[in-house]
Tab-separated table of C-alpha atoms in Angstrom:
chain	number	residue	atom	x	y	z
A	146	UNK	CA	21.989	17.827	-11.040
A	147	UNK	CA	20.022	20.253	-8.573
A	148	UNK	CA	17.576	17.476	-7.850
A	149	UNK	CA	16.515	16.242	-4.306
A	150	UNK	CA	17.402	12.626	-3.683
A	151	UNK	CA	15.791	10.407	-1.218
A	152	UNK	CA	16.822	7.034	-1.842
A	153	UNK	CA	15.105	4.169	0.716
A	154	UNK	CA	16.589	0.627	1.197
A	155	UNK	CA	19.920	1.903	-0.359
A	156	UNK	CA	23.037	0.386	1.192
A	157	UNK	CA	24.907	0.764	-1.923
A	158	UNK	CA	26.594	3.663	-4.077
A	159	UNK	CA	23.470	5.746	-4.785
A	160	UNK	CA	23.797	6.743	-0.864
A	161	UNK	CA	26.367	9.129	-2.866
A	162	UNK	CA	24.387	10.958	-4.271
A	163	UNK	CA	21.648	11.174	-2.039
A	164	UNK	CA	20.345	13.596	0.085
A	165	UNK	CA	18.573	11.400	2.457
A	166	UNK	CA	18.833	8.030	2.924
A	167	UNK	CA	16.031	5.774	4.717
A	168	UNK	CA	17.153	1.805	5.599
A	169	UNK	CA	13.895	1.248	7.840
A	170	UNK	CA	15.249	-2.102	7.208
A	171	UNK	CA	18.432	-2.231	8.319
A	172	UNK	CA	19.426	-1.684	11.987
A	173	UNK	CA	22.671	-0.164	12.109
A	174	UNK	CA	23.424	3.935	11.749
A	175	UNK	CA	25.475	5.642	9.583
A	176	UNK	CA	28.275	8.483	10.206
A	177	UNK	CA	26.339	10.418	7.273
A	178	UNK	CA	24.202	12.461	9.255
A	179	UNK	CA	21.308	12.614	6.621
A	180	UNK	CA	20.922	8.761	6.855
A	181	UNK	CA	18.265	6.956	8.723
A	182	UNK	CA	18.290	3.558	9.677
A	183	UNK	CA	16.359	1.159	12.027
A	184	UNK	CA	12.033	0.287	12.582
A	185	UNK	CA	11.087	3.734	13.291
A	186	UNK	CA	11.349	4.945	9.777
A	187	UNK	CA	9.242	2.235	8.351
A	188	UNK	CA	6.606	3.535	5.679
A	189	UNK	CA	3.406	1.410	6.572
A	190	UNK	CA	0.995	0.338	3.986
A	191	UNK	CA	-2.402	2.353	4.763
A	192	UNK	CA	-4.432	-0.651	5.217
A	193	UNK	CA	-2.594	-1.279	8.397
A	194	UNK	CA	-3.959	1.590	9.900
A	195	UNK	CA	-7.282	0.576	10.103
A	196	UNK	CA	-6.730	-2.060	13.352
A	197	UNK	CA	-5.537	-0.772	16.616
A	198	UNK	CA	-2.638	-2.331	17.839
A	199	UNK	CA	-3.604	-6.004	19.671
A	200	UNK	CA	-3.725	-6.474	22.848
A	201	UNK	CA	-5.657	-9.582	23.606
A	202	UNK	CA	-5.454	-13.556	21.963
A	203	UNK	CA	-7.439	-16.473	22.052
A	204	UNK	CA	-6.336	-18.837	24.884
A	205	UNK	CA	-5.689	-21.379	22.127
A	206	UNK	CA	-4.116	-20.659	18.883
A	207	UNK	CA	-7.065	-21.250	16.052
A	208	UNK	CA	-5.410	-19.068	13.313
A	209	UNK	CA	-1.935	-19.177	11.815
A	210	UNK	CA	-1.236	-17.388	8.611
A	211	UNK	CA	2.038	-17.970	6.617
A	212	UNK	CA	3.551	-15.817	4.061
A	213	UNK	CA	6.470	-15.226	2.555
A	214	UNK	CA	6.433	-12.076	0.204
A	215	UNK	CA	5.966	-12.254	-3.738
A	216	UNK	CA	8.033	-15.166	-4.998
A	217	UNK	CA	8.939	-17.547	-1.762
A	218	UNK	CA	12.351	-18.341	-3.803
A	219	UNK	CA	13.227	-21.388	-1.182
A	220	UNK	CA	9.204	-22.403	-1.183
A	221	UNK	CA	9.445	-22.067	2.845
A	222	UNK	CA	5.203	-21.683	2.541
A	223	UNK	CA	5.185	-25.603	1.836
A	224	UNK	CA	8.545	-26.037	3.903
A	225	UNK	CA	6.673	-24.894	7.111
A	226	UNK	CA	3.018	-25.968	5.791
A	227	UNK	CA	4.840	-29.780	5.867
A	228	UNK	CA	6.320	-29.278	9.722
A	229	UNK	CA	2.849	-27.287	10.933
A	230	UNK	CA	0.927	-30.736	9.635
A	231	UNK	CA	3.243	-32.993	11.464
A	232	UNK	CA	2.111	-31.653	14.751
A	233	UNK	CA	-1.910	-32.364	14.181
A	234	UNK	CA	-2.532	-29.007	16.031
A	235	UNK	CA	-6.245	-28.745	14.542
A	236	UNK	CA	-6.238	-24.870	13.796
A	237	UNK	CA	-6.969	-23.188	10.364
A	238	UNK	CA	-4.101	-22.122	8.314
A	239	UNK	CA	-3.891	-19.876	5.486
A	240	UNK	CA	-1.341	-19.816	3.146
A	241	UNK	CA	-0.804	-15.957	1.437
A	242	UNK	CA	0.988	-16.647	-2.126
A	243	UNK	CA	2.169	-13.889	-3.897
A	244	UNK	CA	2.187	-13.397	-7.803
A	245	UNK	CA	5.237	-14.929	-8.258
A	246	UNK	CA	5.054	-18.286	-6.525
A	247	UNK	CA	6.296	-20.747	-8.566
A	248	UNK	CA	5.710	-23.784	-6.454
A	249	UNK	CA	1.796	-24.108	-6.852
A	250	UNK	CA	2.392	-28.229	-8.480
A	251	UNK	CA	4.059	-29.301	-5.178
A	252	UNK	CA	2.209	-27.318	-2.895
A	253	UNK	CA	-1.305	-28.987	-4.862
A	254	UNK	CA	-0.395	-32.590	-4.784
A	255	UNK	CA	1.108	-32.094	-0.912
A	256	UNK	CA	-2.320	-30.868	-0.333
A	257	UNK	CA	-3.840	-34.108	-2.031
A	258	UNK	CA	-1.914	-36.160	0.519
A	259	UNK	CA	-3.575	-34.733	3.240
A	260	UNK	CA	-6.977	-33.414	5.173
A	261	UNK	CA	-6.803	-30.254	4.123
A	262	UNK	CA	-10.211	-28.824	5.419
A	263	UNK	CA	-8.220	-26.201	7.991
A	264	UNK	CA	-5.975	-24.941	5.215
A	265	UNK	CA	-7.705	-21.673	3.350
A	266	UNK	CA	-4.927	-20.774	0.245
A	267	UNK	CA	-5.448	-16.670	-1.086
A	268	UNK	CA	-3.177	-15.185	-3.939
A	269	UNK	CA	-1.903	-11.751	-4.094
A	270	UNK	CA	-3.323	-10.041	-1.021
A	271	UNK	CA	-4.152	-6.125	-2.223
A	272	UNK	CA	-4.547	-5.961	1.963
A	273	UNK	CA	-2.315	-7.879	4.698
A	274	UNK	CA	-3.701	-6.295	7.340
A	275	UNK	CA	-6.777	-8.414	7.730
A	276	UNK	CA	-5.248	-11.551	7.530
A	277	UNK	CA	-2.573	-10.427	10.218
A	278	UNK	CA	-4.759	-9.332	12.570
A	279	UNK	CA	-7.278	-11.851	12.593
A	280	UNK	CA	-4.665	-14.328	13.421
A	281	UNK	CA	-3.111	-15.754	16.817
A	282	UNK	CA	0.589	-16.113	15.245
A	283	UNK	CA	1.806	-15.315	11.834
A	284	UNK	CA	4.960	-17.178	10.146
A	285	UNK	CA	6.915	-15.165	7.744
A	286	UNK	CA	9.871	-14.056	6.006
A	287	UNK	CA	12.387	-11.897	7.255
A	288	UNK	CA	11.130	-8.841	4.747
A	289	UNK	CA	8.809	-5.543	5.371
A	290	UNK	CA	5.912	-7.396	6.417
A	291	UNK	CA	7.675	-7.893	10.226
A	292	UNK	CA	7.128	-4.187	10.601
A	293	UNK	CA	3.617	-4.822	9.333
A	294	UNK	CA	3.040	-7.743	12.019
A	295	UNK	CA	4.920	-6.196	14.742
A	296	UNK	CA	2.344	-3.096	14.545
A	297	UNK	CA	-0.550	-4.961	14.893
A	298	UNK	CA	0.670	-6.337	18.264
A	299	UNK	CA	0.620	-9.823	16.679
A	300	UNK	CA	3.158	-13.020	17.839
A	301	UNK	CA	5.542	-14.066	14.876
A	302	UNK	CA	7.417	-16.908	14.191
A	303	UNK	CA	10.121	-14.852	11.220
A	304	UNK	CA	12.466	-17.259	9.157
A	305	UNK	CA	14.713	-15.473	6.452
A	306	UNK	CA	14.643	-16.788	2.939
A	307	UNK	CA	18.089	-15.365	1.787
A	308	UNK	CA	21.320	-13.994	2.782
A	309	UNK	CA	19.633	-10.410	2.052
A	310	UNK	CA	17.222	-10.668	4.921
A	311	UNK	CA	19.952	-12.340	7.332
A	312	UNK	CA	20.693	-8.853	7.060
A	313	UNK	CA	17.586	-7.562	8.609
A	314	UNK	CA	18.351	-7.506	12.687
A	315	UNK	CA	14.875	-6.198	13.659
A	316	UNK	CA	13.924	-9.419	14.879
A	317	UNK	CA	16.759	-10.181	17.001
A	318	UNK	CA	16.235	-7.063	18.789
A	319	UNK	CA	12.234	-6.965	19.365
A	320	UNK	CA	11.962	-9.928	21.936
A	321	UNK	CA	7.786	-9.951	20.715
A	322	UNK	CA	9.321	-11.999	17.932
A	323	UNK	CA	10.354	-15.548	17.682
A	324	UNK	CA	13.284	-15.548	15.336
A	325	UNK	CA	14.299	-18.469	14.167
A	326	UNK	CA	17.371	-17.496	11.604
A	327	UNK	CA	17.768	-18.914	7.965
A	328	UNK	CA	15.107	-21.259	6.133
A	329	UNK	CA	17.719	-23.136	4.830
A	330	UNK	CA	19.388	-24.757	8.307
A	331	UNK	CA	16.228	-24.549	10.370
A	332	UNK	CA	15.217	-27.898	11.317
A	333	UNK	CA	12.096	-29.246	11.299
A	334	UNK	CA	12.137	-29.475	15.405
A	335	UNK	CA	12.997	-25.879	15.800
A	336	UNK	CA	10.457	-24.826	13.947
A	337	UNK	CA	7.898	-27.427	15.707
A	338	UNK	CA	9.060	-26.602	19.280
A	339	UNK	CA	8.841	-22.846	18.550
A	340	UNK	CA	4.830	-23.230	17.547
A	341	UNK	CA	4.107	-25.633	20.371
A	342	UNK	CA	5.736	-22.965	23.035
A	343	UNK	CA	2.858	-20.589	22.033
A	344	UNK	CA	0.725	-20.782	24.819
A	345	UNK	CA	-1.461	-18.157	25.647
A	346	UNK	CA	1.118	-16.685	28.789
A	347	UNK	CA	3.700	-16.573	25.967
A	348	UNK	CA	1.717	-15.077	23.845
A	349	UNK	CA	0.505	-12.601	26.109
A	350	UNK	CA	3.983	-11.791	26.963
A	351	UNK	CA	5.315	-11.371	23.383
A	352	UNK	CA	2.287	-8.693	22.754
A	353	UNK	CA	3.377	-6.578	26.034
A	354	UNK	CA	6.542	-6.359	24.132
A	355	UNK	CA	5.037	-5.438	20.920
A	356	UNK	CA	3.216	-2.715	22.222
A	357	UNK	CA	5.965	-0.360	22.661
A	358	UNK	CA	7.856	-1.126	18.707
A	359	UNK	CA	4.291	-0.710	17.518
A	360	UNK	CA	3.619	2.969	18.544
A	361	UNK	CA	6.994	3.806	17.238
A	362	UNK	CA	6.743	1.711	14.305
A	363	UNK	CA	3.056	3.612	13.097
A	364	UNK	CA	4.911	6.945	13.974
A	365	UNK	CA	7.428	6.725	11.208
A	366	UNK	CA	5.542	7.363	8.358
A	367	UNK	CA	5.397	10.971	10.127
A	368	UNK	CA	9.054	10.901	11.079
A	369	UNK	CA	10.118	10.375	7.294
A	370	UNK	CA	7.788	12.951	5.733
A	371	UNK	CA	9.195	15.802	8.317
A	372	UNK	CA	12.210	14.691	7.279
A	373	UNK	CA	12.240	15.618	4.013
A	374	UNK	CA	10.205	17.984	4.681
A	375	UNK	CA	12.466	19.679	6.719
């Protein structure tokens, strides 16, 4: 009692008792005027801040980087690793596993079967933004890092892992993203046409409509701290 609330990803009760809500997450509004839903209240990690937003690729793809969050629940990371090595594209690949994969036998001994010279594997990345940026597409879960990719100006390919982030409409509104719904009734061929589409005009393209959710998207650490500040 007399305490300021800000609650953030709260879709349940606790948006009660709060006296600001932020859903970066979610893109719908609310008739509760102190809620704030939608990209341009996402809180960035800091380490994204030190690239400017992309603006140019590599006529051929040479990096792809995969992740997908902390614990990959339906191990899409080998799902997708499996469908990427069926197409022979000779690029590097690197895998981003957080702390609580689970999955690291089957991943290992699929890695046995194969050449797997282009494939880099890091655990429990203190700073995504590297990795994003130094890539030419990035494959990932339907979660926070889209914001992350999205304002680096770098093409995804976004799959959601559960029913949670089916929830998450960002990426069927931001045409710079390939979305390609849930992990669990993609195909293999969807997946495989939507990587071999990514030529450099595409590409190109999909970054010219990055730009613009970008800016907005580094602006709303701002926008929430006047916010509540206000």
């Amino acid at each position: 009692q007399g305490m300021f609330i800000v609650n953030f990803e709260d879709t349940g009760d606790g948006t009660r008792y709060a006296d600001i809500v932020i859903n970066a997450l979610y893109e719908w509004s609310s008739v509760n005027s102190e809620s704030y839903y939608g990209y341009k209240y996402e809180v960035l990690r800091e380490d994204i801040f030190l690239y400017d937003i992309k603006k140019s690729t590599n006529e051929k793809i040479q990096d792809i980087t995969i992740s997908f969050g902390g614990t990959d629940i339906e191990n899409a990371t080998l799902k997708v690793l499996q469908y990427l090595c069926e197409l022979n594209l000779q690029v590097n690949i690197t895998l981003i596993l957080g702390v609580g994969y689970k999955y690291l036998d089957e991943l290992d001994s699929f890695l046995k079967q194969i050449d797997c010279s282009q494939i880099k594997v890091v655990h429990d990345v203190k700073f995504m933004a590297d990795y994003i940026y130094s890539s030419d597409l990035v494959i990932s879960g339907n979660g926070r890092m889209v914001y992350e990719i999205v304002s680096l100006g770098v093409p995804s390919i976004i799959i959601s892992q559960n029913e949670r982030e089916m929830s998450h409409l960002f990426p069927t509104v931001c045409k710079g993203i390939k979305y390609l719904g849930y992990i669990n009734t993609m195909s293999a061929e969807k997946l495989k046409e939507s990587v071999l589409m990514m030529n450099t005009e595409v590409r190109m393209m999909m970054q010219e409509e990055l730009y613009h959710y970008a800016k907005e998207i580094r602006e709303g650490s701002n926008k929430v701290v006047s916010i509540i500040n206000e």
